[in-house]
mmCIF file of C-alpha atoms in Angstrom:
data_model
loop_
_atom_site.group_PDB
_atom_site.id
_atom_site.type_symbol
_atom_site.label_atom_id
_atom_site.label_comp_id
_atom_site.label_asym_id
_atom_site.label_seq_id
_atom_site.Cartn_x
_atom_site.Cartn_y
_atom_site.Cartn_z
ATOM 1 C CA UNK A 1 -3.348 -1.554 4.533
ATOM 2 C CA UNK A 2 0.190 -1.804 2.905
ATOM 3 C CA UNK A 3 1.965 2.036 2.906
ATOM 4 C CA UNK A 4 3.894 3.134 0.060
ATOM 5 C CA UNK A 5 6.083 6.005 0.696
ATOM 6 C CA UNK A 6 8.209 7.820 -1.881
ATOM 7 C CA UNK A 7 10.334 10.339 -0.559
ATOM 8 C CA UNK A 8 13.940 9.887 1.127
ATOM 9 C CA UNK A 9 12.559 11.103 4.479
ATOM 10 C CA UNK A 10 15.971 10.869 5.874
ATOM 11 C CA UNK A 11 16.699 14.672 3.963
ATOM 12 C CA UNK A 12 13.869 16.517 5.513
ATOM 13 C CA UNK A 13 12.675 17.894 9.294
ATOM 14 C CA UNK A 14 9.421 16.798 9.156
ATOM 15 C CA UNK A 15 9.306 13.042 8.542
ATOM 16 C CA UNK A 16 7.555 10.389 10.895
ATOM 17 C CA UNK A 17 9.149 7.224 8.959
ATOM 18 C CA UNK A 18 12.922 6.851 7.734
ATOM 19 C CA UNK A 19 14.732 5.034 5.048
ATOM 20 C CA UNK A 20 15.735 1.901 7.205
ATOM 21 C CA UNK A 21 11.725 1.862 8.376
ATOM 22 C CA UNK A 22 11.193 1.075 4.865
ATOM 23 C CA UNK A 23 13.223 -0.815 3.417
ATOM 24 C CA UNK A 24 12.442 -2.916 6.732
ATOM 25 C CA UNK A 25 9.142 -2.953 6.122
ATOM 26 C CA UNK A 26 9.261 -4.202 2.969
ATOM 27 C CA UNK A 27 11.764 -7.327 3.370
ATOM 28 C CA UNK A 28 9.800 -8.338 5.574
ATOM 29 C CA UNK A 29 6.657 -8.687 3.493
ATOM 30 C CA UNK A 30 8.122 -11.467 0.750
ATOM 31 C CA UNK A 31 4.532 -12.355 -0.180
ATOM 32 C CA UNK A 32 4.377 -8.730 -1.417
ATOM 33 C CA UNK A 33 6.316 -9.618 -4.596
ATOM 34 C CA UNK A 34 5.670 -13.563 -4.878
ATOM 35 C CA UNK A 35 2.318 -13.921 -4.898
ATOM 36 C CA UNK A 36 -0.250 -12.247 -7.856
ATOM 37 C CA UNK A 37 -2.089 -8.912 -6.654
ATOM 38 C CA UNK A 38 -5.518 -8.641 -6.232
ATOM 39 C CA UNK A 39 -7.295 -7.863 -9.086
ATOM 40 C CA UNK A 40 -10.401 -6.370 -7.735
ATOM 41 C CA UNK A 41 -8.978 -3.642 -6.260
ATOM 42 C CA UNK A 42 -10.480 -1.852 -2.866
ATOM 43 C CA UNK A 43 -10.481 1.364 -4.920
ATOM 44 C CA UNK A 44 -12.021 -0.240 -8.042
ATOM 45 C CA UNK A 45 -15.361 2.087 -8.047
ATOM 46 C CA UNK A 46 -12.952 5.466 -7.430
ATOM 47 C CA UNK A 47 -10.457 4.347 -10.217
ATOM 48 C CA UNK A 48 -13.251 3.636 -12.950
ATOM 49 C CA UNK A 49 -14.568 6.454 -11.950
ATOM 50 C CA UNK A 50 -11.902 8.515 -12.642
ATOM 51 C CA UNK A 51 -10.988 6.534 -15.621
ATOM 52 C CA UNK A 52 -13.903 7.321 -17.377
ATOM 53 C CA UNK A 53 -14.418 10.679 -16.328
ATOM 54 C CA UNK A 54 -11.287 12.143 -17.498
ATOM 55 C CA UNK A 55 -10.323 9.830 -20.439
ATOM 56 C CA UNK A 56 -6.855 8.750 -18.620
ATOM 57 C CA UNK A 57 -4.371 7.463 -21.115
ATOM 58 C CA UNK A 58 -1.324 7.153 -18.743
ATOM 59 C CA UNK A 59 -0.634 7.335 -15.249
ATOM 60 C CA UNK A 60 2.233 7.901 -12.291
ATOM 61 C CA UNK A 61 2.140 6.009 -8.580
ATOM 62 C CA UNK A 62 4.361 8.281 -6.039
ATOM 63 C CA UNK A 63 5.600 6.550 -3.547
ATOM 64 C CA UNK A 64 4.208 3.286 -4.895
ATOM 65 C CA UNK A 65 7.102 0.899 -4.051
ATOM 66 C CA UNK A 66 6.958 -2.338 -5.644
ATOM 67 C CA UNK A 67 4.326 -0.764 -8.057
ATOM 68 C CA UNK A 68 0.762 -2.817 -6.518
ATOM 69 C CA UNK A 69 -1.234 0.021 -8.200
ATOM 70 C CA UNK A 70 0.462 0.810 -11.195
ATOM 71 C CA UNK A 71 0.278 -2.846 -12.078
ATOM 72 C CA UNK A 72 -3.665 -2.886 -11.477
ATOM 73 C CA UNK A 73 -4.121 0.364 -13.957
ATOM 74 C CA UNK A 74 -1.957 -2.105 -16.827
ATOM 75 C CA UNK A 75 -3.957 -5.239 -15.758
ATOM 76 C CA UNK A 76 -7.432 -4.215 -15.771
ATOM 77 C CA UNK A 77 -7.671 -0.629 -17.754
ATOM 78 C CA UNK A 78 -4.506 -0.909 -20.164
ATOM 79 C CA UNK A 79 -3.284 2.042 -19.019
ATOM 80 C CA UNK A 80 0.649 2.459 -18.827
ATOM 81 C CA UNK A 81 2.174 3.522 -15.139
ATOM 82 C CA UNK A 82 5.079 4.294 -14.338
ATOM 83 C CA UNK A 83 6.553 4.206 -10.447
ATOM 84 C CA UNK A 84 8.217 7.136 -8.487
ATOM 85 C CA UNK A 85 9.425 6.202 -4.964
ATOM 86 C CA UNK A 86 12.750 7.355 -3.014
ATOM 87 C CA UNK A 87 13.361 3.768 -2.372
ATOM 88 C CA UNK A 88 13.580 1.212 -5.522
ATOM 89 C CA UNK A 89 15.255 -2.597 -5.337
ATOM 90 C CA UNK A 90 15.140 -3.504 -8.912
ATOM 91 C CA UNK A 91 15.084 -6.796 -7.758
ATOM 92 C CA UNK A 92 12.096 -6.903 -5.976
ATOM 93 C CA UNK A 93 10.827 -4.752 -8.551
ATOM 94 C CA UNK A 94 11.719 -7.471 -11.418
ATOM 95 C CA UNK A 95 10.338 -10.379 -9.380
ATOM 96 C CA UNK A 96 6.913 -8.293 -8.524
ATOM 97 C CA UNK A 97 6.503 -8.038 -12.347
ATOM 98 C CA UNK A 98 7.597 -11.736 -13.197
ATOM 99 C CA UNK A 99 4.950 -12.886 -10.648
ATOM 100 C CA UNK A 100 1.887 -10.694 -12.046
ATOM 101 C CA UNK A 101 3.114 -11.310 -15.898
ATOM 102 C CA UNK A 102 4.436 -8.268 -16.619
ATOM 103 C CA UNK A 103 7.143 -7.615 -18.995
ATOM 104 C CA UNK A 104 10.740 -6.142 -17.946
ATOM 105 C CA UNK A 105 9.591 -2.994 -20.068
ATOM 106 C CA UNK A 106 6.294 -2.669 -17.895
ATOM 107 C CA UNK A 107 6.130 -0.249 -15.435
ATOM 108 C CA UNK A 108 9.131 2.567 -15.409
ATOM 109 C CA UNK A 109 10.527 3.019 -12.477
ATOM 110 C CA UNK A 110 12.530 6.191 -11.110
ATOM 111 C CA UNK A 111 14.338 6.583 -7.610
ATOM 112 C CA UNK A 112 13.282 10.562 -7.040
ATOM 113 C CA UNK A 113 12.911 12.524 -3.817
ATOM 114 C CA UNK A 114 10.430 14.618 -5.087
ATOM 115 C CA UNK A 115 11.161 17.674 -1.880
ATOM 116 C CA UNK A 116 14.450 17.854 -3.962
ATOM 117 C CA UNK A 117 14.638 20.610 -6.986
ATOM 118 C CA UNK A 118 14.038 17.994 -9.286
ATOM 119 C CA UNK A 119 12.481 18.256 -13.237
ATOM 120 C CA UNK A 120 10.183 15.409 -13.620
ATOM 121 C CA UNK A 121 11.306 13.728 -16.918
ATOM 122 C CA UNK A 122 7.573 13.153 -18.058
ATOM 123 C CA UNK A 123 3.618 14.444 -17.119
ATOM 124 C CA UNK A 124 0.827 12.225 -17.191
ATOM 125 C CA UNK A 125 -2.821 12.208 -17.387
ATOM 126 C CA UNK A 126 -3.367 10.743 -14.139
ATOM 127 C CA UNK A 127 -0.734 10.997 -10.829
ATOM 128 C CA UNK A 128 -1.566 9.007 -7.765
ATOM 129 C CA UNK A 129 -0.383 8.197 -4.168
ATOM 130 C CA UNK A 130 -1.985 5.916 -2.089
ATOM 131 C CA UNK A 131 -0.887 5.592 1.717
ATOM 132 C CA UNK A 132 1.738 8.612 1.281
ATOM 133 C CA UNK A 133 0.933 11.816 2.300
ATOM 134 C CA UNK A 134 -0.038 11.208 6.009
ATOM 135 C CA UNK A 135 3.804 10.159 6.557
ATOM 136 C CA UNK A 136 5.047 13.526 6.005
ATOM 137 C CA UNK A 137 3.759 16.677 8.671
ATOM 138 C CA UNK A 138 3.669 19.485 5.263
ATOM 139 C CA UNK A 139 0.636 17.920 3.961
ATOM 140 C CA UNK A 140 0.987 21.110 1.428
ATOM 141 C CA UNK A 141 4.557 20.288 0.493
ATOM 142 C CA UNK A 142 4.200 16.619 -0.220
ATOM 143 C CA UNK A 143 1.356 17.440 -2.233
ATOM 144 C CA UNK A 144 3.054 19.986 -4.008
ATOM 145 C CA UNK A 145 5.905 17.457 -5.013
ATOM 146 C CA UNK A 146 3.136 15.280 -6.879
ATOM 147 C CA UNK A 147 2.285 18.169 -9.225
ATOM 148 C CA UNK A 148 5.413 19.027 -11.186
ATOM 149 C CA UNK A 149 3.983 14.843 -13.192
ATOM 150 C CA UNK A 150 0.679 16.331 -13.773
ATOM 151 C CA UNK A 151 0.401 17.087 -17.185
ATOM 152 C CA UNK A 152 -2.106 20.992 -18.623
ATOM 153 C CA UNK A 153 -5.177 18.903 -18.055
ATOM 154 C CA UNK A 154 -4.208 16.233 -15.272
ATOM 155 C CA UNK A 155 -5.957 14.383 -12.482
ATOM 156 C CA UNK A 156 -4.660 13.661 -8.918
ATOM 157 C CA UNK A 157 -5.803 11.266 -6.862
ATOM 158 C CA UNK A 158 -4.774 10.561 -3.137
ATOM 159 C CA UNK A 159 -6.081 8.142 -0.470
ATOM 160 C CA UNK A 160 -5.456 8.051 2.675
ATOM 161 C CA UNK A 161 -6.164 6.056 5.899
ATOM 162 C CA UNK A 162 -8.635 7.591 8.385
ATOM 163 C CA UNK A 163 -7.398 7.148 11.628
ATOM 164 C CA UNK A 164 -9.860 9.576 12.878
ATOM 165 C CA UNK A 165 -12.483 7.440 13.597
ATOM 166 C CA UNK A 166 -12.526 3.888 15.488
ATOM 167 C CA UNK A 167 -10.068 2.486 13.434
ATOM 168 C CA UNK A 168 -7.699 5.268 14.834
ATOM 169 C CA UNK A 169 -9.040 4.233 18.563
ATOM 170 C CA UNK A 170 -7.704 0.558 17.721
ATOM 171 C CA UNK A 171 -4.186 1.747 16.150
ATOM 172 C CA UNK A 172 -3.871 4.046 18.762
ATOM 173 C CA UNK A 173 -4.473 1.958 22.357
ATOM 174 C CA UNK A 174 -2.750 -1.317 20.618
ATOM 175 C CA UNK A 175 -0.146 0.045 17.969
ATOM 176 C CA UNK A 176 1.266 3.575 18.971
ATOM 177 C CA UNK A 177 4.211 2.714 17.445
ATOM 178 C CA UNK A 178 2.693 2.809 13.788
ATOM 179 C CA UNK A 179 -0.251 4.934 14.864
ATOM 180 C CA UNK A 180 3.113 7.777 15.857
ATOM 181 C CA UNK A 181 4.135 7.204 12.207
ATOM 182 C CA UNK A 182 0.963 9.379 10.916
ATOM 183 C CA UNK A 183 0.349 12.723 10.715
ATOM 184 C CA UNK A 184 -3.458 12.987 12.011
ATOM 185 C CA UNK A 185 -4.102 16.325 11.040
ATOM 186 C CA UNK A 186 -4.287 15.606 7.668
ATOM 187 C CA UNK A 187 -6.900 13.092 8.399
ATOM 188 C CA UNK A 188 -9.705 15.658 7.126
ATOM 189 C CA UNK A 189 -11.644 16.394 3.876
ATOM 190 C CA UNK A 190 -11.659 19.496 4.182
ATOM 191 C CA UNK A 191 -8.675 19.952 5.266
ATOM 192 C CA UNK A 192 -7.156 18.323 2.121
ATOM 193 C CA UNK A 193 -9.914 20.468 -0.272
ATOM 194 C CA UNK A 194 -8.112 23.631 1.164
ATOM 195 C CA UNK A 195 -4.955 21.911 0.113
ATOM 196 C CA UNK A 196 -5.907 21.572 -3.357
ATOM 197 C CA UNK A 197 -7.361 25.128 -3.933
ATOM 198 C CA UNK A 198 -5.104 25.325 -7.017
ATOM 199 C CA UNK A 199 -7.186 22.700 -8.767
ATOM 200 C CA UNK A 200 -10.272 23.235 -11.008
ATOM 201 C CA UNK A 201 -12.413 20.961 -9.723
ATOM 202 C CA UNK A 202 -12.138 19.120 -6.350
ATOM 203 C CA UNK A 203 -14.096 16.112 -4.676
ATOM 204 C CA UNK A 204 -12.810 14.484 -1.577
ATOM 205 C CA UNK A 205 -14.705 12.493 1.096
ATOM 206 C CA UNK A 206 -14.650 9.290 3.145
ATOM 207 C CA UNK A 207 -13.975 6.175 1.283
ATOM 208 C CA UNK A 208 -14.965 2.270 2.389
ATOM 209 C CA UNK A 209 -16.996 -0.165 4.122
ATOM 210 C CA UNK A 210 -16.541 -0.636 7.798
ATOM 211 C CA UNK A 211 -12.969 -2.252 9.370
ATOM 212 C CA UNK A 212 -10.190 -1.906 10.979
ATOM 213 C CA UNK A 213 -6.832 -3.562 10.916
ATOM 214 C CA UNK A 214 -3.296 -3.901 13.031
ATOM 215 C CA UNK A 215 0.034 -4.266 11.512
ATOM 216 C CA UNK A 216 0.709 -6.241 14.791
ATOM 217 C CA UNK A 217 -2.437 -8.190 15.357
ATOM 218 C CA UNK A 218 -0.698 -11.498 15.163
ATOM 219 C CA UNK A 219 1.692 -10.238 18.203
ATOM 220 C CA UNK A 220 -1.649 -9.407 20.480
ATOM 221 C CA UNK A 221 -2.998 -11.528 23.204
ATOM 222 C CA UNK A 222 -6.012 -13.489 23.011
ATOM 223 C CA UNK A 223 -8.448 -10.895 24.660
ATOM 224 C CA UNK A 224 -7.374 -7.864 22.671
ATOM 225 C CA UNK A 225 -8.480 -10.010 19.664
ATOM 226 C CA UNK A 226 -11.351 -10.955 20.956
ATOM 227 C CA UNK A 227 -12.338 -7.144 21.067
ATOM 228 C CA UNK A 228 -10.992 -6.706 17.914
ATOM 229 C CA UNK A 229 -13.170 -9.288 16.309
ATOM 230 C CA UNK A 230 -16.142 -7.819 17.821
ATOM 231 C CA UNK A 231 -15.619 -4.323 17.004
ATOM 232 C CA UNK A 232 -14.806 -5.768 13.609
ATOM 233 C CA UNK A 233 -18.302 -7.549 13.243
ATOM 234 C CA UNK A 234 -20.272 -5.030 14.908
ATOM 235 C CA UNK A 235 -19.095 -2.393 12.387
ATOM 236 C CA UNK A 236 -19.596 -4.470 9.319
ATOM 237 C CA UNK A 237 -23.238 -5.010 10.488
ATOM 238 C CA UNK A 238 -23.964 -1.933 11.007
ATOM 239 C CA UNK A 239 -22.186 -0.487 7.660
ATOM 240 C CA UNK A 240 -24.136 -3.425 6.077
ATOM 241 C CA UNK A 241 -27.738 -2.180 7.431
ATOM 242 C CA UNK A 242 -27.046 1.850 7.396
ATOM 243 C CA UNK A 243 -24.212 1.832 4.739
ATOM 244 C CA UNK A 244 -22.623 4.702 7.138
ATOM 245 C CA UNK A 245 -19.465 6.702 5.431
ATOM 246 C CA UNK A 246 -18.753 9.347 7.660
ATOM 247 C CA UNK A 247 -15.057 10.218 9.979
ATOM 248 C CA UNK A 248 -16.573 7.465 12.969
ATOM 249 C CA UNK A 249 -16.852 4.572 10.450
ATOM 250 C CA UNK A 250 -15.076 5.070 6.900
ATOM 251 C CA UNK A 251 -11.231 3.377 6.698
ATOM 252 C CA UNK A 252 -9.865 5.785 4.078
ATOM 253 C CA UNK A 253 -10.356 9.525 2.462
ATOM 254 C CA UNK A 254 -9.693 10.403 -1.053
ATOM 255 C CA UNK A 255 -9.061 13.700 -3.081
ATOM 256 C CA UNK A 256 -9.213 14.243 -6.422
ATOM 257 C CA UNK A 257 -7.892 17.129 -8.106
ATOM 258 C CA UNK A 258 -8.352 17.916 -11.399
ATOM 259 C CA UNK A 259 -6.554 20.891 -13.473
ATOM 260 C CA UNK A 260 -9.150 22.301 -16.623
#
């Protein structure tokens, strides 16, 4: 799953990532930015539903670096989104947009660390992070820095991975090193509902069909992906027969927020 991470983690105690992590992370992904995103998105079903639940007529990705989703919600729904992230490269930014034919004028972007005492300069119908809030160990805080965007009536919408479950097992005995990078805790439905007590309505869950994934696989040795691929195929069976969605099996969690 790619992680997109908004906040100049470098300023505060609590990080698990830093500034050089990321801007590593993403020159070394080229394909990111040259190559046309995905149009069905994994999140499709959660997005529409939102969409046409709450009558979304703009949006915000935090920490959305080069802008993946915000370019889905202008390709598929016609809905504008702008991009907050601590970390922006125009470049990248302006070849991500060339590639996915986007104009220059698509997709605002704004370089904000959003722990700072900042005044966002607009509030939108929708505000999203995907792959953010499990960097930081104040789940409360970096929540709290997405709601200053949401406009009287807003939406927010996080996902997370779930590292709780076997896909955690896998990132954990073969990739401690990005496994170290997440704060587990957060890793909980209800944990997150608690989080968002401020909202009128709430909804979070598990997310996903079976799998699981390694930012290194390509690095490990010929037995550990031999396990891999079984654990791989064993789960999709399974989710495939039982449809299972539950803290063992489920990749990712959402929580949605939404204020009146």
């Amino acid at each position: 799953m790619s992680i997109f991470t908004a906040i100049e983690q470098t300023k505060i105690s609590m990080e698990l990532t830093d500034r050089e992590f990321w801007k590593n992370y993403w020159s070394a992904k080229p394909e990111l930015f040259s190559q046309p995103i995905e149009r069905k998105s994994l999140f499709k079903d959660l997005f529409d539903q939102i969409i046409q639940k709450n009558n979304i007529k703009n949006a915000v990705e935090i920490g959305g670096f080069p802008g993946t989703f915000s370019a889905l919600l202008q390709l598929e729904y016609g809905i504008p989104s702008d991009l907050v992230d601590y970390y922006i490269d125009d470049e990248l930014i302006s070849q991500f947009k060339k590639t996915n034919g986007l104009k220059d004028s698509d997709i605002q972007s704004f370089e904000i660390d959003v722990f700072s005492d900042f005044k966002a300069k607009k509030q939108y119908d929708l505000v999203f992070s995907i792959g953010l809030i499990e960097h930081f160990e104040d789940t409360k805080k970096i929540i709290e820095g997405h709601t200053p965007f949401l406009n009287d009536s807003g939406t927010l919408f996080i996902i997370i991975p779930n590292f709780r479950g076997i896909n955690g097992w896998i990132q954990r005995k073969f990739d401690m090193d990005n496994y170290s990078k997440h704060y587990i805790e957060c890793m909980d439905p209800n944990y997150l509902k608690k989080l968002l007590n401020s909202f009128d309505t709430i909804e979070t869950g598990y997310f996903g069909g079976f799998t699981i994934w390694l930012e290194n696989y390509k690095d490990q040795n010929i037995l550990t992906k031999i396990l891999f691929k079984s654990i791989w195929l064993t789960g999709k069976l399974l989710y495939k027969v039982f449809g299972i969605k539950n803290r063992l099996f489920s990749p990712y969690i959402y929580a949605i927020g939404k204020l009146k």
